[in-house]
């Protein structure tokens, strides 16, 4: 047994020999219920420069493709040097005392580490592969935008409350404005990310404030267009805002229809679902009274 192989890996190898099971499955079992506690950002930084190389056999990739690794107990076993350094770079400018925690580890395939509400997947079978994940613990999906919309579109974005959706819409609109407005203030795209925000807003009965936040932050407040811009540029910006306003209305209508189809066309009380039940009535209910009775 290689002298730097961790005890969890040793137990997994022993279980594999005894049961004939897969090594990675046995490793997950040995690590379950024995997850390391929090550690500081300074610990892996120090370990990268001082820890000896891990000399065990990587069960996932062939030796010629295996990344150089070191054994780091707070992350449950061997981890690639370059990948840990990339994670530390993504967390900059956090201090060395900032705490991280291992959320889960899938043998030698990958692990999830959390820091200040952010979650990162580290791929252990290759160098330099770290991706940010949706901020909801246990979620396996990527966020819509790591900086502005840190929740997945598949489920968790639609669970955020109205005020948070408005904040994310403002962040996204501002980011797009900064990136594209120098070329033309009338050519700022809200993109698929903006559509995801609108779909989530429909589920939370927050379409109008989220729509307003997106347009105002990406272009300008409607009452300020003629103050900020002049002549043909003001006309172009106003036209772009109007065009986006109606496009987002269509996105919202499609989202409402999709939600109603998932509900089977009828709400919990048995009544038929109808478009336009009210701005504060979720699309899966036929009326405000029905939504209130269901706890919404």
PDB file of C-alpha atoms in Angstrom:
ATOM      1  CA  UNK A   1       0.000   0.000   0.000  1.00  0.00           C
ATOM      2  CA  UNK A   2       1.521   3.391  -0.975  1.00  0.00           C
ATOM      3  CA  UNK A   3       2.687   5.165   2.126  1.00  0.00           C
ATOM      4  CA  UNK A   4       0.824   8.401   1.357  1.00  0.00           C
ATOM      5  CA  UNK A   5      -2.541   6.804   0.629  1.00  0.00           C
ATOM      6  CA  UNK A   6      -5.101   7.955   3.183  1.00  0.00           C
ATOM      7  CA  UNK A   7      -6.844   5.653   5.638  1.00  0.00           C
ATOM      8  CA  UNK A   8     -10.240   6.056   3.929  1.00  0.00           C
ATOM      9  CA  UNK A   9      -8.699   4.795   0.696  1.00  0.00           C
ATOM     10  CA  UNK A  10      -7.070   1.885   2.551  1.00  0.00           C
ATOM     11  CA  UNK A  11     -10.399   0.870   4.078  1.00  0.00           C
ATOM     12  CA  UNK A  12     -12.080   1.154   0.668  1.00  0.00           C
ATOM     13  CA  UNK A  13      -9.437  -1.110  -0.920  1.00  0.00           C
ATOM     14  CA  UNK A  14      -9.876  -3.636   1.873  1.00  0.00           C
ATOM     15  CA  UNK A  15     -13.670  -3.585   1.454  1.00  0.00           C
ATOM     16  CA  UNK A  16     -13.260  -3.977  -2.295  1.00  0.00           C
ATOM     17  CA  UNK A  17     -11.157  -7.103  -1.816  1.00  0.00           C
ATOM     18  CA  UNK A  18     -13.615  -8.553   0.693  1.00  0.00           C
ATOM     19  CA  UNK A  19     -16.884  -7.741  -1.095  1.00  0.00           C
ATOM     20  CA  UNK A  20     -15.859  -7.483  -4.735  1.00  0.00           C
ATOM     21  CA  UNK A  21     -17.566  -4.102  -4.977  1.00  0.00           C
ATOM     22  CA  UNK A  22     -16.382  -1.080  -6.924  1.00  0.00           C
ATOM     23  CA  UNK A  23     -13.576   0.860  -5.313  1.00  0.00           C
ATOM     24  CA  UNK A  24     -15.197   4.282  -5.698  1.00  0.00           C
ATOM     25  CA  UNK A  25     -18.483   3.055  -4.225  1.00  0.00           C
ATOM     26  CA  UNK A  26     -16.650   1.553  -1.247  1.00  0.00           C
ATOM     27  CA  UNK A  27     -14.706   4.784  -0.784  1.00  0.00           C
ATOM     28  CA  UNK A  28     -17.930   6.786  -0.628  1.00  0.00           C
ATOM     29  CA  UNK A  29     -19.230   4.417   2.034  1.00  0.00           C
ATOM     30  CA  UNK A  30     -16.115   4.738   4.169  1.00  0.00           C
ATOM     31  CA  UNK A  31     -16.285   8.526   3.942  1.00  0.00           C
ATOM     32  CA  UNK A  32     -20.000   8.751   4.736  1.00  0.00           C
ATOM     33  CA  UNK A  33     -20.546   9.975   8.279  1.00  0.00           C
ATOM     34  CA  UNK A  34     -16.858  10.794   8.576  1.00  0.00           C
ATOM     35  CA  UNK A  35     -16.789  14.111   6.711  1.00  0.00           C
ATOM     36  CA  UNK A  36     -13.963  16.406   7.855  1.00  0.00           C
ATOM     37  CA  UNK A  37     -14.808  19.643   9.614  1.00  0.00           C
ATOM     38  CA  UNK A  38     -14.230  23.201   8.365  1.00  0.00           C
ATOM     39  CA  UNK A  39     -10.759  24.374   7.429  1.00  0.00           C
ATOM     40  CA  UNK A  40      -9.268  27.753   6.586  1.00  0.00           C
ATOM     41  CA  UNK A  41      -8.248  29.003   3.167  1.00  0.00           C
ATOM     42  CA  UNK A  42      -4.670  29.202   4.394  1.00  0.00           C
ATOM     43  CA  UNK A  43      -4.449  25.458   5.066  1.00  0.00           C
ATOM     44  CA  UNK A  44      -4.623  24.185   1.452  1.00  0.00           C
ATOM     45  CA  UNK A  45      -2.438  27.098   0.367  1.00  0.00           C
ATOM     46  CA  UNK A  46       0.238  26.005   2.820  1.00  0.00           C
ATOM     47  CA  UNK A  47      -0.220  22.317   1.980  1.00  0.00           C
ATOM     48  CA  UNK A  48       0.313  22.961  -1.739  1.00  0.00           C
ATOM     49  CA  UNK A  49       3.853  24.079  -0.959  1.00  0.00           C
ATOM     50  CA  UNK A  50       4.709  21.679   1.849  1.00  0.00           C
ATOM     51  CA  UNK A  51       2.751  18.428   1.480  1.00  0.00           C
ATOM     52  CA  UNK A  52       4.515  15.500  -0.215  1.00  0.00           C
ATOM     53  CA  UNK A  53       3.143  14.121  -3.470  1.00  0.00           C
ATOM     54  CA  UNK A  54       0.470  11.456  -3.149  1.00  0.00           C
ATOM     55  CA  UNK A  55       1.989   8.315  -4.640  1.00  0.00           C
ATOM     56  CA  UNK A  56      -1.043   6.041  -4.820  1.00  0.00           C
ATOM     57  CA  UNK A  57      -2.636   4.663  -7.972  1.00  0.00           C
ATOM     58  CA  UNK A  58      -5.466   6.783  -9.338  1.00  0.00           C
ATOM     59  CA  UNK A  59      -8.372   4.354  -9.963  1.00  0.00           C
ATOM     60  CA  UNK A  60     -10.141   6.687 -12.405  1.00  0.00           C
ATOM     61  CA  UNK A  61      -7.479   7.621 -14.980  1.00  0.00           C
ATOM     62  CA  UNK A  62      -4.391   5.939 -16.402  1.00  0.00           C
ATOM     63  CA  UNK A  63      -1.045   6.901 -14.814  1.00  0.00           C
ATOM     64  CA  UNK A  64       0.062   8.972 -17.803  1.00  0.00           C
ATOM     65  CA  UNK A  65      -3.068  11.141 -17.516  1.00  0.00           C
ATOM     66  CA  UNK A  66      -3.367  11.285 -13.734  1.00  0.00           C
ATOM     67  CA  UNK A  67      -2.854  14.751 -12.216  1.00  0.00           C
ATOM     68  CA  UNK A  68      -0.180  15.386  -9.596  1.00  0.00           C
ATOM     69  CA  UNK A  69      -1.916  15.177  -6.229  1.00  0.00           C
ATOM     70  CA  UNK A  70      -1.222  15.664  -2.541  1.00  0.00           C
ATOM     71  CA  UNK A  71      -3.090  14.162   0.393  1.00  0.00           C
ATOM     72  CA  UNK A  72      -5.256  16.758   2.170  1.00  0.00           C
ATOM     73  CA  UNK A  73      -7.411  15.317   4.951  1.00  0.00           C
ATOM     74  CA  UNK A  74      -9.917  18.252   5.157  1.00  0.00           C
ATOM     75  CA  UNK A  75     -10.918  17.461   1.550  1.00  0.00           C
ATOM     76  CA  UNK A  76     -11.237  13.752   2.246  1.00  0.00           C
ATOM     77  CA  UNK A  77      -8.064  12.541   0.531  1.00  0.00           C
ATOM     78  CA  UNK A  78      -5.843  13.245  -2.449  1.00  0.00           C
ATOM     79  CA  UNK A  79      -6.501  16.390  -4.524  1.00  0.00           C
ATOM     80  CA  UNK A  80      -4.657  17.860  -7.557  1.00  0.00           C
ATOM     81  CA  UNK A  81      -2.255  20.694  -6.773  1.00  0.00           C
ATOM     82  CA  UNK A  82      -3.289  22.820  -9.755  1.00  0.00           C
ATOM     83  CA  UNK A  83      -7.002  22.393  -9.085  1.00  0.00           C
ATOM     84  CA  UNK A  84      -6.691  23.514  -5.477  1.00  0.00           C
ATOM     85  CA  UNK A  85      -4.685  26.551  -6.592  1.00  0.00           C
ATOM     86  CA  UNK A  86      -7.401  27.371  -9.131  1.00  0.00           C
ATOM     87  CA  UNK A  87     -10.033  27.175  -6.388  1.00  0.00           C
ATOM     88  CA  UNK A  88      -8.007  29.554  -4.217  1.00  0.00           C
ATOM     89  CA  UNK A  89      -7.763  31.953  -7.154  1.00  0.00           C
ATOM     90  CA  UNK A  90     -11.549  31.859  -7.633  1.00  0.00           C
ATOM     91  CA  UNK A  91     -12.013  32.699  -3.946  1.00  0.00           C
ATOM     92  CA  UNK A  92      -9.657  35.694  -4.058  1.00  0.00           C
ATOM     93  CA  UNK A  93      -9.538  38.197  -2.391  1.00  0.00           C
ATOM     94  CA  UNK A  94     -10.769  36.168   0.609  1.00  0.00           C
ATOM     95  CA  UNK A  95      -8.382  36.130   3.582  1.00  0.00           C
ATOM     96  CA  UNK A  96      -6.377  33.122   4.704  1.00  0.00           C
ATOM     97  CA  UNK A  97      -8.702  32.778   7.717  1.00  0.00           C
ATOM     98  CA  UNK A  98     -11.818  32.357   5.535  1.00  0.00           C
ATOM     99  CA  UNK A  99     -13.456  29.008   6.301  1.00  0.00           C
ATOM    100  CA  UNK A 100     -14.283  26.309   3.749  1.00  0.00           C
ATOM    101  CA  UNK A 101     -16.030  22.993   4.237  1.00  0.00           C
ATOM    102  CA  UNK A 102     -16.201  19.766   2.289  1.00  0.00           C
ATOM    103  CA  UNK A 103     -19.841  19.162   1.330  1.00  0.00           C
ATOM    104  CA  UNK A 104     -19.350  15.814  -0.393  1.00  0.00           C
ATOM    105  CA  UNK A 105     -16.726  13.703  -2.121  1.00  0.00           C
ATOM    106  CA  UNK A 106     -17.271  11.160  -4.876  1.00  0.00           C
ATOM    107  CA  UNK A 107     -14.152   9.041  -4.518  1.00  0.00           C
ATOM    108  CA  UNK A 108     -11.509  10.089  -7.017  1.00  0.00           C
ATOM    109  CA  UNK A 109     -14.044  11.615  -9.413  1.00  0.00           C
ATOM    110  CA  UNK A 110     -15.051  14.920  -7.834  1.00  0.00           C
ATOM    111  CA  UNK A 111     -15.893  16.790  -4.656  1.00  0.00           C
ATOM    112  CA  UNK A 112     -18.004  19.778  -3.625  1.00  0.00           C
ATOM    113  CA  UNK A 113     -16.539  22.416  -1.335  1.00  0.00           C
ATOM    114  CA  UNK A 114     -18.522  25.322   0.158  1.00  0.00           C
ATOM    115  CA  UNK A 115     -17.333  28.780   1.187  1.00  0.00           C
ATOM    116  CA  UNK A 116     -19.492  31.714   2.353  1.00  0.00           C
ATOM    117  CA  UNK A 117     -22.569  30.300   0.645  1.00  0.00           C
ATOM    118  CA  UNK A 118     -20.766  29.589  -2.620  1.00  0.00           C
ATOM    119  CA  UNK A 119     -20.274  25.985  -3.785  1.00  0.00           C
ATOM    120  CA  UNK A 120     -17.595  24.644  -6.100  1.00  0.00           C
ATOM    121  CA  UNK A 121     -17.203  21.313  -7.835  1.00  0.00           C
ATOM    122  CA  UNK A 122     -13.614  20.114  -8.091  1.00  0.00           C
ATOM    123  CA  UNK A 123     -12.903  17.395 -10.648  1.00  0.00           C
ATOM    124  CA  UNK A 124     -10.194  15.124  -9.258  1.00  0.00           C
ATOM    125  CA  UNK A 125      -9.343  13.181 -12.412  1.00  0.00           C
ATOM    126  CA  UNK A 126      -7.682  16.089 -14.231  1.00  0.00           C
ATOM    127  CA  UNK A 127      -5.873  19.381 -13.682  1.00  0.00           C
ATOM    128  CA  UNK A 128      -7.448  22.828 -13.440  1.00  0.00           C
ATOM    129  CA  UNK A 129     -11.124  21.881 -13.422  1.00  0.00           C
ATOM    130  CA  UNK A 130     -13.228  23.827 -10.923  1.00  0.00           C
ATOM    131  CA  UNK A 131     -16.775  25.010 -11.622  1.00  0.00           C
ATOM    132  CA  UNK A 132     -19.131  27.007  -9.425  1.00  0.00           C
ATOM    133  CA  UNK A 133     -22.420  25.307  -8.590  1.00  0.00           C
ATOM    134  CA  UNK A 134     -25.900  26.500  -7.646  1.00  0.00           C
ATOM    135  CA  UNK A 135     -25.812  27.905  -4.111  1.00  0.00           C
ATOM    136  CA  UNK A 136     -28.413  25.491  -2.735  1.00  0.00           C
ATOM    137  CA  UNK A 137     -26.617  22.682  -0.832  1.00  0.00           C
ATOM    138  CA  UNK A 138     -26.852  19.339  -2.591  1.00  0.00           C
ATOM    139  CA  UNK A 139     -27.772  20.813  -5.987  1.00  0.00           C
ATOM    140  CA  UNK A 140     -25.801  19.309  -8.870  1.00  0.00           C
ATOM    141  CA  UNK A 141     -26.580  22.016 -11.426  1.00  0.00           C
ATOM    142  CA  UNK A 142     -24.613  25.094 -12.457  1.00  0.00           C
ATOM    143  CA  UNK A 143     -25.925  28.592 -11.667  1.00  0.00           C
ATOM    144  CA  UNK A 144     -27.439  30.768 -14.380  1.00  0.00           C
ATOM    145  CA  UNK A 145     -24.618  33.283 -13.800  1.00  0.00           C
ATOM    146  CA  UNK A 146     -21.905  32.781 -11.188  1.00  0.00           C
ATOM    147  CA  UNK A 147     -21.695  36.494 -10.384  1.00  0.00           C
ATOM    148  CA  UNK A 148     -25.231  37.830 -10.881  1.00  0.00           C
ATOM    149  CA  UNK A 149     -27.666  34.885 -10.764  1.00  0.00           C
ATOM    150  CA  UNK A 150     -26.096  32.212  -8.522  1.00  0.00           C
ATOM    151  CA  UNK A 151     -28.961  29.673  -8.671  1.00  0.00           C
ATOM    152  CA  UNK A 152     -29.795  26.969 -11.197  1.00  0.00           C
ATOM    153  CA  UNK A 153     -32.499  27.538 -13.792  1.00  0.00           C
ATOM    154  CA  UNK A 154     -33.786  23.968 -13.460  1.00  0.00           C
ATOM    155  CA  UNK A 155     -35.323  24.502 -10.037  1.00  0.00           C
ATOM    156  CA  UNK A 156     -33.879  26.802  -7.428  1.00  0.00           C
ATOM    157  CA  UNK A 157     -34.018  30.192  -9.152  1.00  0.00           C
ATOM    158  CA  UNK A 158     -37.818  29.949  -9.246  1.00  0.00           C
ATOM    159  CA  UNK A 159     -37.841  29.416  -5.466  1.00  0.00           C
ATOM    160  CA  UNK A 160     -36.187  32.767  -4.664  1.00  0.00           C
ATOM    161  CA  UNK A 161     -38.427  35.528  -3.200  1.00  0.00           C
ATOM    162  CA  UNK A 162     -39.380  38.665  -5.106  1.00  0.00           C
ATOM    163  CA  UNK A 163     -36.858  41.019  -3.508  1.00  0.00           C
ATOM    164  CA  UNK A 164     -33.979  38.663  -4.279  1.00  0.00           C
ATOM    165  CA  UNK A 165     -35.133  38.215  -7.884  1.00  0.00           C
ATOM    166  CA  UNK A 166     -35.265  42.003  -8.290  1.00  0.00           C
ATOM    167  CA  UNK A 167     -31.736  42.312  -6.881  1.00  0.00           C
ATOM    168  CA  UNK A 168     -30.454  39.644  -9.276  1.00  0.00           C
ATOM    169  CA  UNK A 169     -32.229  41.317 -12.208  1.00  0.00           C
ATOM    170  CA  UNK A 170     -30.552  44.619 -11.322  1.00  0.00           C
ATOM    171  CA  UNK A 171     -27.142  42.925 -11.016  1.00  0.00           C
ATOM    172  CA  UNK A 172     -27.527  41.179 -14.352  1.00  0.00           C
ATOM    173  CA  UNK A 173     -28.809  44.268 -16.155  1.00  0.00           C
ATOM    174  CA  UNK A 174     -25.944  46.386 -14.787  1.00  0.00           C
ATOM    175  CA  UNK A 175     -23.385  43.761 -15.814  1.00  0.00           C
ATOM    176  CA  UNK A 176     -24.770  43.640 -19.354  1.00  0.00           C
ATOM    177  CA  UNK A 177     -24.883  47.437 -19.549  1.00  0.00           C
ATOM    178  CA  UNK A 178     -21.245  47.743 -18.521  1.00  0.00           C
ATOM    179  CA  UNK A 179     -20.174  45.147 -21.062  1.00  0.00           C
ATOM    180  CA  UNK A 180     -22.165  46.266 -24.108  1.00  0.00           C
ATOM    181  CA  UNK A 181     -23.314  49.895 -23.765  1.00  0.00           C
ATOM    182  CA  UNK A 182     -19.986  51.428 -24.822  1.00  0.00           C
ATOM    183  CA  UNK A 183     -20.555  50.080 -28.320  1.00  0.00           C
ATOM    184  CA  UNK A 184     -24.183  51.173 -28.351  1.00  0.00           C
ATOM    185  CA  UNK A 185     -26.501  51.890 -25.383  1.00  0.00           C
ATOM    186  CA  UNK A 186     -29.380  50.543 -27.483  1.00  0.00           C
ATOM    187  CA  UNK A 187     -27.699  47.183 -28.102  1.00  0.00           C
ATOM    188  CA  UNK A 188     -27.589  45.651 -24.615  1.00  0.00           C
ATOM    189  CA  UNK A 189     -28.762  42.009 -24.688  1.00  0.00           C
ATOM    190  CA  UNK A 190     -30.563  40.528 -21.697  1.00  0.00           C
ATOM    191  CA  UNK A 191     -30.067  37.072 -23.170  1.00  0.00           C
ATOM    192  CA  UNK A 192     -31.155  33.694 -21.915  1.00  0.00           C
ATOM    193  CA  UNK A 193     -30.184  34.709 -18.387  1.00  0.00           C
ATOM    194  CA  UNK A 194     -32.758  37.501 -18.425  1.00  0.00           C
ATOM    195  CA  UNK A 195     -35.362  35.046 -19.688  1.00  0.00           C
ATOM    196  CA  UNK A 196     -34.594  32.693 -16.798  1.00  0.00           C
ATOM    197  CA  UNK A 197     -35.149  35.560 -14.353  1.00  0.00           C
ATOM    198  CA  UNK A 198     -38.494  36.351 -15.964  1.00  0.00           C
ATOM    199  CA  UNK A 199     -39.605  32.713 -15.812  1.00  0.00           C
ATOM    200  CA  UNK A 200     -38.692  32.596 -12.119  1.00  0.00           C
ATOM    201  CA  UNK A 201     -40.485  35.894 -11.535  1.00  0.00           C
ATOM    202  CA  UNK A 202     -43.676  34.495 -13.071  1.00  0.00           C
ATOM    203  CA  UNK A 203     -43.581  31.598 -10.613  1.00  0.00           C
ATOM    204  CA  UNK A 204     -43.202  34.095  -7.745  1.00  0.00           C
ATOM    205  CA  UNK A 205     -45.779  36.622  -9.041  1.00  0.00           C
ATOM    206  CA  UNK A 206     -42.959  39.121  -9.409  1.00  0.00           C
ATOM    207  CA  UNK A 207     -42.955  39.649 -13.174  1.00  0.00           C
ATOM    208  CA  UNK A 208     -43.523  43.407 -13.265  1.00  0.00           C
ATOM    209  CA  UNK A 209     -40.844  44.453 -10.736  1.00  0.00           C
ATOM    210  CA  UNK A 210     -38.304  42.034 -12.219  1.00  0.00           C
ATOM    211  CA  UNK A 211     -39.086  43.206 -15.756  1.00  0.00           C
ATOM    212  CA  UNK A 212     -38.714  46.845 -14.676  1.00  0.00           C
ATOM    213  CA  UNK A 213     -35.419  46.133 -12.892  1.00  0.00           C
ATOM    214  CA  UNK A 214     -33.974  44.349 -15.930  1.00  0.00           C
ATOM    215  CA  UNK A 215     -34.872  47.106 -18.383  1.00  0.00           C
ATOM    216  CA  UNK A 216     -33.890  50.035 -16.166  1.00  0.00           C
ATOM    217  CA  UNK A 217     -30.508  48.566 -15.235  1.00  0.00           C
ATOM    218  CA  UNK A 218     -29.660  47.408 -18.765  1.00  0.00           C
ATOM    219  CA  UNK A 219     -30.802  50.627 -20.510  1.00  0.00           C
ATOM    220  CA  UNK A 220     -32.166  53.448 -18.365  1.00  0.00           C
ATOM    221  CA  UNK A 221     -35.152  54.409 -16.263  1.00  0.00           C
ATOM    222  CA  UNK A 222     -37.994  55.260 -18.667  1.00  0.00           C
ATOM    223  CA  UNK A 223     -38.343  58.800 -17.306  1.00  0.00           C
ATOM    224  CA  UNK A 224     -34.611  59.475 -17.725  1.00  0.00           C
ATOM    225  CA  UNK A 225     -34.042  58.425 -21.341  1.00  0.00           C
ATOM    226  CA  UNK A 226     -34.454  61.954 -22.725  1.00  0.00           C
ATOM    227  CA  UNK A 227     -32.258  63.344 -19.954  1.00  0.00           C
ATOM    228  CA  UNK A 228     -29.347  60.934 -20.431  1.00  0.00           C
ATOM    229  CA  UNK A 229     -29.497  60.587 -24.223  1.00  0.00           C
ATOM    230  CA  UNK A 230     -30.179  63.023 -27.052  1.00  0.00           C
ATOM    231  CA  UNK A 231     -31.586  62.977 -30.553  1.00  0.00           C
ATOM    232  CA  UNK A 232     -31.341  59.749 -32.538  1.00  0.00           C
ATOM    233  CA  UNK A 233     -29.585  57.966 -29.677  1.00  0.00           C
ATOM    234  CA  UNK A 234     -32.498  58.683 -27.325  1.00  0.00           C
ATOM    235  CA  UNK A 235     -34.928  57.371 -29.951  1.00  0.00           C
ATOM    236  CA  UNK A 236     -32.821  54.212 -30.427  1.00  0.00           C
ATOM    237  CA  UNK A 237     -32.614  53.535 -26.685  1.00  0.00           C
ATOM    238  CA  UNK A 238     -36.346  54.081 -26.221  1.00  0.00           C
ATOM    239  CA  UNK A 239     -37.099  51.755 -29.123  1.00  0.00           C
ATOM    240  CA  UNK A 240     -34.783  49.093 -27.662  1.00  0.00           C
ATOM    241  CA  UNK A 241     -36.501  49.392 -24.263  1.00  0.00           C
ATOM    242  CA  UNK A 242     -39.968  49.115 -25.799  1.00  0.00           C
ATOM    243  CA  UNK A 243     -38.903  46.116 -27.888  1.00  0.00           C
ATOM    244  CA  UNK A 244     -37.448  44.363 -24.852  1.00  0.00           C
ATOM    245  CA  UNK A 245     -40.516  45.213 -22.772  1.00  0.00           C
ATOM    246  CA  UNK A 246     -42.822  43.380 -25.193  1.00  0.00           C
ATOM    247  CA  UNK A 247     -40.362  40.519 -25.723  1.00  0.00           C
ATOM    248  CA  UNK A 248     -40.227  39.911 -21.971  1.00  0.00           C
ATOM    249  CA  UNK A 249     -44.015  39.942 -21.887  1.00  0.00           C
ATOM    250  CA  UNK A 250     -43.973  37.069 -24.392  1.00  0.00           C
ATOM    251  CA  UNK A 251     -41.350  35.216 -22.327  1.00  0.00           C
ATOM    252  CA  UNK A 252     -43.559  35.616 -19.256  1.00  0.00           C
ATOM    253  CA  UNK A 253     -46.622  34.345 -21.096  1.00  0.00           C
ATOM    254  CA  UNK A 254     -44.718  31.277 -22.278  1.00  0.00           C
ATOM    255  CA  UNK A 255     -43.518  30.637 -18.724  1.00  0.00           C
ATOM    256  CA  UNK A 256     -47.048  30.947 -17.370  1.00  0.00           C
ATOM    257  CA  UNK A 257     -48.370  28.516 -19.980  1.00  0.00           C
ATOM    258  CA  UNK A 258     -45.593  26.043 -19.212  1.00  0.00           C
ATOM    259  CA  UNK A 259     -46.361  26.132 -15.483  1.00  0.00           C
ATOM    260  CA  UNK A 260     -50.066  25.629 -16.140  1.00  0.00           C
ATOM    261  CA  UNK A 261     -49.345  22.649 -18.384  1.00  0.00           C
ATOM    262  CA  UNK A 262     -47.250  21.100 -15.632  1.00  0.00           C
ATOM    263  CA  UNK A 263     -50.205  21.620 -13.291  1.00  0.00           C
ATOM    264  CA  UNK A 264     -52.412  19.696 -15.699  1.00  0.00           C
ATOM    265  CA  UNK A 265     -54.636  22.666 -16.545  1.00  0.00           C
ATOM    266  CA  UNK A 266     -56.367  22.636 -13.175  1.00  0.00           C
ATOM    267  CA  UNK A 267     -55.432  23.877  -9.723  1.00  0.00           C
ATOM    268  CA  UNK A 268     -55.770  22.106  -6.391  1.00  0.00           C
ATOM    269  CA  UNK A 269     -59.402  23.148  -5.967  1.00  0.00           C
ATOM    270  CA  UNK A 270     -60.297  21.526  -9.297  1.00  0.00           C
ATOM    271  CA  UNK A 271     -61.108  24.751 -11.158  1.00  0.00           C
ATOM    272  CA  UNK A 272     -59.705  25.356 -14.619  1.00  0.00           C
ATOM    273  CA  UNK A 273     -56.587  27.524 -14.741  1.00  0.00           C
ATOM    274  CA  UNK A 274     -56.957  30.786 -16.639  1.00  0.00           C
ATOM    275  CA  UNK A 275     -54.510  33.353 -17.931  1.00  0.00           C
ATOM    276  CA  UNK A 276     -54.795  36.647 -16.104  1.00  0.00           C
ATOM    277  CA  UNK A 277     -56.099  35.461 -12.732  1.00  0.00           C
ATOM    278  CA  UNK A 278     -54.297  38.435 -11.189  1.00  0.00           C
ATOM    279  CA  UNK A 279     -50.754  39.839 -10.894  1.00  0.00           C
ATOM    280  CA  UNK A 280     -50.262  38.279  -7.459  1.00  0.00           C
ATOM    281  CA  UNK A 281     -51.878  34.930  -8.243  1.00  0.00           C
ATOM    282  CA  UNK A 282     -49.370  32.168  -9.055  1.00  0.00           C
ATOM    283  CA  UNK A 283     -50.067  30.589 -12.451  1.00  0.00           C
ATOM    284  CA  UNK A 284     -50.896  27.224 -10.887  1.00  0.00           C
ATOM    285  CA  UNK A 285     -53.968  28.678  -9.097  1.00  0.00           C
ATOM    286  CA  UNK A 286     -57.279  29.940 -10.438  1.00  0.00           C
ATOM    287  CA  UNK A 287     -57.710  32.853  -8.011  1.00  0.00           C
ATOM    288  CA  UNK A 288     -56.196  34.695  -5.065  1.00  0.00           C
ATOM    289  CA  UNK A 289     -58.554  32.839  -2.708  1.00  0.00           C
ATOM    290  CA  UNK A 290     -57.443  29.491  -4.078  1.00  0.00           C
ATOM    291  CA  UNK A 291     -53.761  30.430  -3.698  1.00  0.00           C
ATOM    292  CA  UNK A 292     -54.344  31.629  -0.125  1.00  0.00           C
ATOM    293  CA  UNK A 293     -56.100  28.393   0.788  1.00  0.00           C
ATOM    294  CA  UNK A 294     -53.108  26.457  -0.505  1.00  0.00           C
ATOM    295  CA  UNK A 295     -50.701  28.536   1.601  1.00  0.00           C
ATOM    296  CA  UNK A 296     -49.378  30.760  -1.190  1.00  0.00           C
TER     297      UNK A 296
END
